[in-house]
Coordinates of N, CA, C and O in Angstrom, one line a residue:
M221 N 8.1 18.7 -10.0 CA 7.4 18.4 -11.2 C 6.2 16.2 -10.6 O 5.0 16.7 -10.5
F222 N 7.2 15.9 -9.8 CA 6.7 13.8 -10.0 C 6.2 14.2 -8.3 O 5.6 13.3 -8.1
D223 N 6.2 15.5 -7.1 CA 6.2 15.4 -6.1 C 4.9 14.4 -6.1 O 5.0 13.7 -4.0
S224 N 3.9 14.7 -6.3 CA 2.3 13.9 -5.7 C 2.3 12.4 -5.6 O 1.8 11.9 -5.0
F225 N 3.6 11.9 -7.1 CA 3.4 10.4 -6.7 C 4.4 9.8 -5.7 O 4.8 9.0 -5.6
Y226 N 5.3 11.0 -5.0 CA 6.7 9.9 -4.8 C 5.8 9.9 -3.2 O 5.3 10.4 -2.1
P227 N 6.6 8.5 -1.9 CA 5.5 7.6 -1.0 C 5.9 8.9 0.2 O 6.8 9.2 -0.3
G228 N 5.6 8.6 0.8 CA 6.2 9.4 2.4 C 7.3 8.0 2.7 O 8.6 8.6 2.8
E229 N 7.5 6.8 2.3 CA 9.2 5.8 2.9 C 8.8 5.2 1.3 O 7.4 4.6 1.0
W230 N 9.8 5.2 1.1 CA 10.2 3.6 0.4 C 10.6 3.0 0.7 O 12.0 2.1 0.9
I231 N 10.1 1.6 0.4 CA 10.9 -0.2 1.9 C 11.2 -1.1 0.7 O 9.7 -1.2 0.3
D232 N 11.5 -2.2 0.8 CA 11.9 -3.1 0.5 C 10.3 -4.3 0.3 O 9.8 -4.9 -0.5
S233 N 9.8 -4.3 1.4 CA 9.0 -5.5 1.7 C 8.1 -5.2 2.9 O 8.1 -3.5 4.2
T234 N 6.4 -5.1 2.5 CA 5.9 -4.4 3.7 C 6.2 -5.3 5.0 O 5.7 -4.4 6.2
Y235 N 6.9 -6.8 5.3 CA 6.8 -7.0 6.3 C 8.5 -6.8 6.9 O 8.7 -6.6 8.6
D236 N 9.3 -6.3 6.2 CA 10.6 -5.2 7.3 C 9.8 -3.4 7.3 O 10.6 -2.9 8.3
I237 N 8.7 -3.0 7.1 CA 7.9 -2.1 8.5 C 7.4 -1.9 9.4 O 7.1 -3.3 9.9
D238 N 7.8 -1.1 10.1 CA 8.3 -1.5 12.2 C 6.9 -0.5 11.9 O 6.7 1.0 12.9
F239 N 5.7 -1.5 11.9 CA 4.3 -0.4 12.7 C 4.2 -0.5 13.8 O 3.5 0.5 14.0
K240 N 4.9 -1.2 14.5 CA 5.6 -0.6 16.1 C 4.8 0.7 16.6 O 4.8 1.8 17.3
S241 N 6.6 1.3 15.8 CA 6.8 2.5 15.6 C 6.0 3.5 15.1 O 5.9 4.7 15.9
F242 N 5.4 3.2 14.2 CA 4.0 4.1 13.7 C 2.9 4.3 14.8 O 2.3 5.1 14.7
Y243 N 2.7 3.1 14.9 CA 1.4 2.1 16.0 C 1.5 3.4 17.2 O 1.2 4.5 18.4
D244 N 3.2 4.0 17.9 CA 3.1 4.7 19.1 C 3.1 6.0 19.1 O 3.5 7.5 19.8
N245 N 3.7 6.1 18.1 CA 3.7 7.6 17.3 C 2.3 7.7 16.0 O 1.8 9.4 16.0
G246 N 0.9 7.2 17.0 CA 0.1 8.0 16.9 C -1.4 7.3 16.2 O -2.6 7.9 15.3
Y247 N -0.4 6.6 14.8 CA -1.6 5.5 13.5 C -2.0 4.6 14.6 O -2.0 4.3 14.9
K248 N -3.4 5.1 14.2 CA -4.5 3.6 15.2 C -5.2 2.7 13.1 O -5.7 1.9 14.1
G249 N -4.4 3.3 11.8 CA -5.3 1.9 10.5 C -4.4 2.0 10.0 O -3.4 2.8 9.5
V250 N -4.2 0.8 9.5 CA -3.4 0.7 8.6 C -4.1 0.1 7.0 O -5.0 -0.7 7.1
V251 N -4.3 1.2 5.6 CA -4.6 0.3 4.6 C -3.9 -0.4 3.7 O -2.8 0.0 3.6
F252 N -4.7 -1.7 2.5 CA -3.3 -2.5 1.9 C -3.9 -2.5 0.8 O -4.6 -2.6 1.3
D253 N -3.2 -2.2 -0.4 CA -3.5 -3.3 -1.6 C -2.4 -4.2 -0.8 O -2.4 -5.2 -0.1
V254 N -3.3 -5.2 -1.8 CA -3.3 -6.7 -1.8 C -2.2 -7.2 -1.6 O -1.4 -7.7 -1.7
D255 N -2.6 -7.3 -3.7 CA -1.9 -8.3 -4.4 C -0.7 -7.7 -5.1 O -0.2 -6.3 -5.2
N256 N 1.0 -8.5 -4.4 CA 2.2 -8.1 -5.0 C 2.5 -6.8 -3.6 O 3.6 -6.3 -3.5
T257 N 1.5 -6.5 -3.0 CA 1.9 -5.9 -1.5 C 1.6 -7.3 -0.2 O 2.6 -6.8 0.0
L258 N 1.1 -8.0 0.1 CA 0.7 -9.0 1.0 C 1.4 -10.3 0.8 O 2.0 -10.8 1.3
V259 N 0.9 -10.4 -0.8 CA 1.0 -11.6 -1.2 C 1.9 -11.9 -2.9 O 1.0 -10.6 -3.2
C260 N 1.7 -12.4 -3.7 CA 1.9 -12.4 -5.1 C 0.5 -12.3 -5.4 O -0.2 -12.1 -5.4
H261 N 0.4 -12.2 -6.9 CA -0.6 -11.5 -7.0 C -1.5 -12.6 -7.9 O -1.0 -13.7 -8.7
G262 N -3.1 -12.8 -7.2 CA -3.9 -13.6 -7.5 C -3.9 -15.2 -6.0 O -4.3 -15.5 -6.0
A263 N -3.0 -14.4 -5.0 CA -2.0 -15.9 -4.1 C -3.3 -16.0 -3.4 O -3.4 -14.3 -2.8
P264 N -3.5 -16.9 -2.6 CA -4.5 -16.8 -1.5 C -3.5 -15.9 0.0 O -2.1 -16.2 -0.5
M265 N -4.8 -16.0 1.3 CA -3.8 -15.5 2.0 C -2.4 -16.6 2.8 O -2.9 -17.7 2.5
N266 N -1.5 -16.2 2.8 CA -0.4 -17.0 3.0 C 0.1 -16.5 4.8 O -0.2 -15.9 5.5
D267 N 0.9 -17.8 5.7 CA 1.4 -17.6 7.1 C 1.7 -16.2 7.7 O 1.7 -15.9 8.4
Q268 N 3.2 -15.6 6.5 CA 2.8 -14.7 6.9 C 2.5 -13.0 6.7 O 2.4 -12.3 7.3
A269 N 1.6 -13.6 6.0 CA 0.1 -12.0 5.7 C -1.0 -12.1 6.8 O -1.0 -11.7 8.0
Y270 N -0.8 -13.5 7.4 CA -1.8 -13.8 8.5 C -0.8 -13.0 9.5 O -2.1 -12.7 10.3
E271 N 0.1 -13.7 10.0 CA 0.8 -13.0 11.4 C 0.8 -12.2 10.8 O 1.0 -11.3 12.2
L272 N 1.0 -11.5 10.4 CA 2.1 -9.8 10.4 C 0.2 -9.3 9.9 O -0.5 -8.2 11.6
I273 N -1.0 -9.4 9.6 CA -2.4 -8.9 10.3 C -2.9 -9.1 11.6 O -3.6 -8.1 12.1
M274 N -2.7 -10.3 12.2 CA -3.3 -10.7 13.3 C -2.4 -9.6 14.0 O -2.8 -9.2 15.3
S275 N -1.1 -9.6 14.1 CA -0.4 -8.9 15.0 C -0.7 -7.1 15.5 O -0.3 -6.6 16.2
L276 N -1.2 -6.2 13.8 CA -1.5 -5.8 13.9 C -2.5 -5.5 15.0 O -3.0 -4.2 14.4
K277 N -3.8 -6.4 14.6 CA -5.0 -5.9 14.6 C -4.5 -6.2 16.3 O -5.5 -5.3 17.7
N278 N -4.2 -7.4 16.3 CA -3.5 -7.2 18.6 C -3.0 -5.9 19.1 O -3.5 -5.9 19.5
M279 N -2.1 -5.6 17.9 CA -1.3 -4.5 18.2 C -2.5 -2.5 18.8 O -2.4 -1.6 19.6
G280 N -3.9 -3.0 18.2 CA -4.6 -2.0 18.5 C -5.0 -1.5 17.3 O -5.9 -0.1 17.2
Y281 N -4.2 -1.9 16.0 CA -4.5 -1.3 14.9 C -5.8 -1.5 13.8 O -6.1 -2.7 13.9
G282 N -6.8 -0.9 13.2 CA -8.0 -1.0 12.3 C -7.2 -2.2 11.0 O -6.1 -0.5 10.5
V283 N -7.1 -2.3 10.6 CA -6.9 -3.0 9.4 C -8.1 -2.8 8.0 O -9.1 -3.4 8.5
L284 N -8.0 -2.5 6.7 CA -8.7 -2.8 5.8 C -7.8 -3.2 4.1 O -6.4 -2.2 4.6
F285 N -8.2 -3.9 3.6 CA -7.8 -4.0 2.2 C -8.5 -2.8 0.8 O -10.1 -2.8 1.0
L286 N -7.4 -2.4 0.7 CA -8.6 -1.5 -0.3 C -7.5 -1.9 -1.6 O -6.2 -1.6 -2.1
S287 N -8.3 -2.5 -2.3 CA -7.8 -3.2 -3.7 C -9.0 -2.8 -5.0 O -10.0 -2.6 -4.7
N288 N -8.5 -2.8 -6.6 CA -9.5 -2.7 -7.8 C -9.9 -3.9 -7.7 O -10.7 -3.4 -9.0
N289 N -9.2 -5.0 -7.4 CA -10.4 -6.1 -7.5 C -11.3 -6.1 -7.2 O -12.1 -5.9 -6.4
K290 N -12.3 -7.4 -8.2 CA -12.8 -7.7 -7.8 C -13.2 -8.5 -6.5 O -12.7 -9.0 -5.8
E291 N -14.6 -7.9 -5.5 CA -15.3 -8.9 -4.1 C -14.7 -10.7 -3.7 O -14.2 -10.6 -3.2
P292 N -14.4 -11.4 -5.3 CA -14.7 -12.7 -5.0 C -12.8 -12.9 -4.3 O -12.8 -13.4 -3.7
R293 N -12.4 -11.9 -5.1 CA -10.7 -12.5 -4.9 C -10.2 -11.6 -3.3 O -9.2 -12.0 -2.5
V294 N -11.0 -10.5 -2.7 CA -10.5 -9.3 -1.7 C -11.3 -10.3 -0.7 O -10.9 -10.7 0.5
K295 N -12.3 -10.8 -0.9 CA -13.6 -11.7 0.5 C -13.1 -12.9 0.7 O -12.2 -13.5 1.9
S296 N -12.2 -13.3 -0.7 CA -11.5 -14.4 0.1 C -10.2 -14.8 0.3 O -9.7 -15.2 1.3
F297 N -9.9 -13.4 0.1 CA -8.7 -13.4 1.0 C -8.1 -12.8 2.0 O -8.0 -13.3 2.9
N298 N -9.5 -12.7 2.5 CA -9.8 -11.8 3.6 C -9.9 -12.6 4.9 O -10.4 -12.7 5.7
E299 N -11.5 -13.8 4.5 CA -11.8 -15.0 5.7 C -11.1 -15.3 6.9 O -12.1 -15.0 7.3
S300 N -10.0 -15.1 6.8 CA -9.0 -15.5 7.6 C -8.9 -14.9 9.2 O -8.9 -15.1 9.9
V301 N -8.8 -13.7 8.6 CA -8.5 -12.1 8.7 C -9.8 -11.3 9.2 O -9.6 -10.8 9.9
D302 N -10.3 -11.7 8.4 CA -11.7 -10.5 9.1 C -11.4 -9.7 9.2 O -11.9 -9.4 10.7
C303 N -11.2 -8.4 8.5 CA -10.5 -7.5 8.0 C -12.1 -6.5 7.0 O -13.0 -7.1 6.9
K304 N -12.1 -5.2 7.3 CA -13.1 -4.6 6.8 C -12.0 -4.2 4.7 O -11.1 -4.8 5.1
Y305 N -13.2 -4.2 4.1 CA -12.4 -4.0 2.4 C -13.9 -3.2 1.6 O -14.3 -3.4 2.2
I306 N -12.6 -3.4 0.5 CA -13.2 -2.2 0.0 C -11.8 -2.7 -1.7 O -11.7 -2.6 -2.2
F307 N -13.3 -3.3 -2.6 CA -14.0 -4.1 -3.9 C -13.9 -2.9 -5.1 O -14.5 -1.7 -4.3
K308 N -13.1 -3.6 -6.3 CA -12.9 -2.2 -7.1 C -13.5 -0.7 -6.4 O -14.0 0.1 -6.7
A309 N -12.2 -0.2 -6.2 CA -12.0 1.0 -5.4 C -11.9 1.8 -6.0 O -12.0 2.8 -5.6
G310 N -11.2 2.1 -7.4 CA -11.2 2.7 -8.5 C -10.2 3.6 -8.2 O -9.9 4.8 -8.3
K311 N -8.9 3.2 -7.1 CA -7.4 4.0 -7.0 C -6.7 4.3 -7.9 O -7.4 3.5 -9.3
P312 N -6.6 5.6 -8.8 CA -6.4 6.1 -7.3 C -6.9 7.1 -7.5 O -7.1 8.1 -5.8
N313 N -8.6 7.5 -7.4 CA -9.1 8.3 -6.8 C -9.1 7.8 -5.0 O -9.5 7.1 -4.4
P314 N -9.2 9.8 -4.8 CA -8.9 9.6 -3.1 C -10.6 8.8 -2.3 O -10.6 9.3 -0.9
K315 N -11.4 8.8 -3.0 CA -12.4 8.5 -2.4 C -12.5 7.9 -1.1 O -13.1 7.5 -0.3
N316 N -11.9 6.3 -2.0 CA -12.1 5.3 -1.0 C -11.4 4.5 -0.1 O -11.6 4.4 0.3
Y317 N -10.0 5.7 -0.7 CA -9.2 6.2 0.4 C -9.6 6.4 2.4 O -8.8 6.8 3.4
L318 N -10.4 8.3 1.7 CA -11.1 8.4 2.6 C -11.8 7.9 3.3 O -12.4 7.8 4.5
K319 N -12.6 7.0 2.5 CA -14.2 5.9 3.0 C -13.3 4.9 4.4 O -14.2 4.6 4.7
A320 N -12.0 4.4 3.1 CA -12.0 3.7 4.3 C -11.2 4.6 5.5 O -11.3 3.6 6.9
C321 N -11.0 5.5 5.9 CA -11.0 5.8 7.4 C -11.5 6.0 8.2 O -11.7 6.0 9.2
E322 N -13.1 6.8 6.9 CA -14.3 6.3 8.2 C -14.4 5.0 8.9 O -15.0 5.1 9.5
I323 N -14.8 4.0 7.9 CA -14.9 2.7 7.8 C -14.1 2.0 9.2 O -13.9 1.7 10.2
L324 N -12.4 2.7 9.4 CA -12.1 2.0 10.6 C -12.1 2.8 11.3 O -11.4 2.5 12.9
G325 N -12.9 4.3 11.5 CA -12.8 5.0 12.6 C -11.6 6.0 13.0 O -11.8 6.4 13.9
T326 N -10.9 6.2 11.7 CA -9.5 7.0 11.9 C -9.5 8.3 11.4 O -10.4 8.8 10.6
N327 N -9.0 9.4 10.6 CA -9.6 10.1 10.4 C -7.7 9.6 8.4 O -6.4 9.2 9.5
K328 N -7.1 10.8 7.8 CA -5.9 10.9 7.4 C -4.7 11.1 7.7 O -3.9 10.8 7.1
D329 N -5.1 11.7 9.0 CA -3.9 11.8 9.9 C -3.2 10.7 10.5 O -2.1 10.5 11.0
N330 N -3.7 9.6 10.7 CA -3.7 8.9 11.6 C -3.9 7.3 11.0 O -4.2 6.4 11.5
T331 N -4.2 7.4 9.0 CA -3.6 5.9 9.0 C -2.5 5.9 8.0 O -2.3 6.9 7.1
L332 N -2.2 4.9 7.8 CA -0.8 4.7 6.8 C -1.9 3.6 5.1 O -2.6 2.9 5.8
F333 N -0.6 4.1 4.4 CA -1.4 3.3 2.8 C 0.4 3.0 2.7 O 0.9 3.2 3.2
V334 N -0.3 1.2 2.1 CA 0.7 0.4 1.4 C 0.4 -0.3 1.1 O -0.7 -1.4 0.7
G335 N 1.5 0.0 -0.5 CA 1.1 0.1 -2.1 C 2.1 -0.7 -1.9 O 3.0 -0.3 -2.5
D336 N 1.5 -1.5 -3.8 CA 3.3 -1.9 -4.3 C 3.2 -0.4 -5.6 O 4.1 -0.9 -6.7
Q337 N 2.5 0.0 -5.9 CA 2.4 0.8 -7.3 C 2.1 2.8 -7.3 O 1.4 2.9 -6.2
L338 N 2.8 3.2 -7.8 CA 3.0 4.4 -7.2 C 1.9 5.0 -8.2 O 1.4 6.6 -7.6
F339 N 1.8 4.8 -10.0 CA -0.1 5.6 -10.1 C -1.2 5.4 -9.7 O -2.3 5.7 -9.9
T340 N -0.9 4.6 -8.7 CA -2.6 3.6 -8.1 C -2.7 4.1 -6.9 O -3.1 4.8 -6.1
D341 N -2.0 3.6 -5.9 CA -1.7 3.0 -4.5 C -1.5 4.2 -4.0 O -1.9 4.9 -3.4
V342 N 0.2 5.2 -4.4 CA 0.8 5.8 -4.2 C 0.4 7.0 -3.6 O 0.0 8.3 -2.6
W343 N -0.9 7.0 -5.7 CA -0.9 8.3 -5.8 C -2.4 8.9 -4.9 O -1.7 10.1 -5.0
G344 N -3.0 7.8 -5.1 CA -4.4 8.1 -4.4 C -3.8 8.1 -2.5 O -5.7 9.2 -2.6
A345 N -3.4 7.3 -2.4 CA -3.1 8.1 -0.6 C -2.6 9.0 -0.4 O -2.5 10.3 0.2
N346 N -2.1 10.2 -1.7 CA -1.0 11.3 -1.6 C -2.6 12.2 -1.3 O -2.4 13.1 -0.5
K347 N -3.1 12.5 -3.2 CA -4.3 12.9 -3.2 C -5.4 12.5 -1.9 O -6.0 13.8 -1.8
A348 N -5.5 11.6 -1.1 CA -5.9 11.4 -0.5 C -5.5 12.0 1.7 O -6.8 12.4 2.9
G349 N -4.3 12.3 1.5 CA -3.6 13.2 3.0 C -3.5 11.6 2.8 O -3.2 12.3 4.6
L350 N -3.6 10.3 2.8 CA -2.3 9.5 4.0 C -1.5 9.7 3.5 O -0.7 10.0 2.6
Y351 N -0.7 8.7 4.6 CA 0.4 8.5 4.6 C 1.5 7.4 4.1 O 0.4 6.2 4.4
S352 N 1.6 7.9 3.0 CA 1.5 6.8 1.9 C 3.1 5.9 1.9 O 4.3 6.4 2.3
I353 N 3.3 4.0 2.2 CA 4.5 3.8 1.9 C 4.8 2.8 1.0 O 3.3 2.1 0.5
L354 N 5.3 2.7 0.2 CA 5.6 1.9 -0.7 C 7.1 0.9 -0.8 O 7.4 1.1 -0.2
V355 N 6.3 -0.5 -1.9 CA 7.2 -1.1 -0.4 C 7.4 -2.2 -2.4 O 6.6 -2.0 -3.0
K356 N 8.0 -2.6 -2.8 CA 8.8 -3.1 -3.7 C 7.7 -4.8 -4.5 O 7.6 -5.3 -2.9
P357 N 7.5 -5.1 -6.1 CA 6.3 -5.6 -6.2 C 7.0 -6.9 -5.1 O 8.6 -7.1 -5.4
I358 N 6.1 -8.1 -4.8 CA 6.0 -9.2 -4.5 C 6.7 -10.1 -5.0 O 8.1 -10.5 -5.2
D359 N 6.2 -10.4 -6.7 CA 5.8 -11.3 -7.5 C 6.8 -9.9 -8.3 O 6.2 -9.4 -8.8
K360 N 8.2 -10.5 -9.5 CA 8.3 -9.9 -10.6 C 7.7 -10.3 -11.8 O 7.8 -9.3 -12.9
H361 N 6.7 -11.2 -12.1 CA 6.2 -11.2 -12.9 C 4.9 -11.0 -12.7 O 3.7 -11.6 -12.4
E362 N 4.7 -10.2 -13.9 CA 3.3 -9.4 -13.7 C 2.8 -9.1 -15.2 O 3.3 -9.6 -16.2
E363 N 1.1 -8.8 -15.1 CA 0.4 -8.7 -16.3 C 1.0 -7.6 -17.1 O 2.0 -6.7 -16.4
I364 N 1.2 -7.5 -18.4 CA 1.9 -6.9 -19.6 C 1.5 -4.9 -19.0 O 2.3 -4.0 -19.2
Q365 N 0.2 -4.9 -18.5 CA 0.0 -3.5 -18.3 C 0.6 -2.6 -17.3 O 0.7 -1.6 -16.9
I366 N 1.0 -3.7 -15.6 CA 1.1 -2.9 -14.5 C 3.1 -3.3 -14.8 O 3.5 -2.7 -14.8
V367 N 3.5 -3.9 -16.4 CA 4.3 -4.1 -16.5 C 4.9 -3.0 -17.1 O 5.2 -2.3 -17.9
L368 N 3.8 -2.2 -18.4 CA 4.6 -1.2 -18.5 C 4.2 0.1 -17.7 O 4.5 1.2 -18.2
K369 N 3.5 -0.3 -17.1 CA 3.6 0.4 -15.6 C 4.5 1.3 -14.9 O 5.3 2.4 -14.6
R370 N 5.0 -0.1 -14.7 CA 6.6 -0.4 -13.7 C 7.9 0.2 -14.5 O 8.2 1.1 -13.8
R371 N 8.0 0.3 -15.7 CA 8.7 0.7 -16.4 C 8.6 3.1 -16.2 O 9.4 3.6 -16.7
L372 N 7.6 3.2 -16.6 CA 6.9 4.6 -16.5 C 6.7 4.8 -14.4 O 7.8 6.4 -14.4
E373 N 7.1 4.3 -13.5 CA 6.9 3.6 -12.1 C 8.8 4.3 -12.2 O 9.7 5.4 -11.0
W374 N 9.6 3.7 -13.2 CA 11.1 3.9 -13.0 C 11.7 5.3 -13.0 O 12.5 6.1 -12.1
I375 N 11.6 5.8 -13.8 CA 11.5 7.6 -13.4 C 11.0 8.1 -12.7 O 11.6 8.4 -12.4
V376 N 9.7 8.4 -12.2 CA 9.4 8.9 -11.1 C 10.4 8.8 -9.7 O 10.9 9.1 -9.0
L377 N 10.8 7.0 -10.1 CA 11.9 7.0 -8.9 C 12.8 7.0 -8.6 O 13.4 7.4 -7.7
K378 N 13.5 7.3 -9.6 CA 14.4 8.2 -10.5 C 14.5 9.4 -9.8 O 16.0 9.9 -8.9
A379 N 13.8 10.3 -10.1 CA 13.5 11.3 -9.3 C 14.0 11.5 -7.6 O 13.9 12.5 -7.4
Y380 N 13.0 10.7 -7.1 CA 12.3 10.3 -6.2 C 14.0 10.7 -4.9 O 13.9 11.5 -4.3
K381 N 15.0 9.3 -6.1 CA 15.8 8.9 -5.2 C 17.1 10.4 -5.2 O 17.4 10.6 -4.4
R382 N 17.3 10.9 -6.2 CA 17.6 12.4 -6.2 C 17.0 13.3 -5.8 O 18.2 13.5 -4.6
K383 N 16.2 13.5 -5.6 CA 15.3 14.0 -3.9 C 16.3 13.8 -3.0 O 16.3 14.6 -1.8
L384 N 16.1 12.5 -2.6 CA 16.7 11.7 -1.1 C 18.0 12.2 -1.3 O 18.8 12.4 0.2
R385 N 18.7 11.7 -2.1 CA 19.8 12.1 -2.0 C 20.5 14.0 -2.2 O 21.4 13.9 -0.2
K386 N 19.5 13.9 -2.4 CA 19.2 16.2 -2.3 C 19.2 16.2 -0.7 O 19.7 16.8 -0.1
E387 N 18.5 16.1 -0.4 CA 17.8 16.5 0.8 C 19.1 15.6 2.5 O 19.3 16.1 3.7
G388 N 19.9 14.1 2.1 CA 20.7 13.6 2.3 C 20.3 12.9 3.7 O 20.2 11.9 4.4
K389 N 18.5 12.3 2.9 CA 18.2 11.2 3.3 C 18.3 9.7 2.5 O 17.8 9.0 3.1
M390 N 19.2 9.3 1.7 CA 20.0 8.8 0.9 C 21.1 8.5 1.2 O 21.7 9.5 0.8

């Protein structure tokens, strides 16, 4: 029933993902949501995010930021790492996920998507055919419309956990 919302993986933090293993298994692109995935909502690039992005680029990954935010937010976040980005992405519409692959020179089968929201980030990545990784939001203090969505997400995540237990993966 909720399968289209289930992530490929659910991990505590973006910074816990074994990107080297994914790279060794053929993944060549990483598409990130920005707010609450790499930094707190509205925060500038920080050292941890900078180091991660630069290590991914040095590893050989193409990196792109896919955000529903306006360009000034995404552009300023990107300045120090010089990656590609798409602003006002219209997530969960799969169109810009696929455009991200095109920009990176990758395809849906060798591109990861990392985000913190089921109903925008993961659902859109899944509809586009990308491997989706859901991370827990960095900041627990969020705008009211996101707080309301989070309550609905927990219903889906509870079903996801049951499915994983049934499959012996949890």
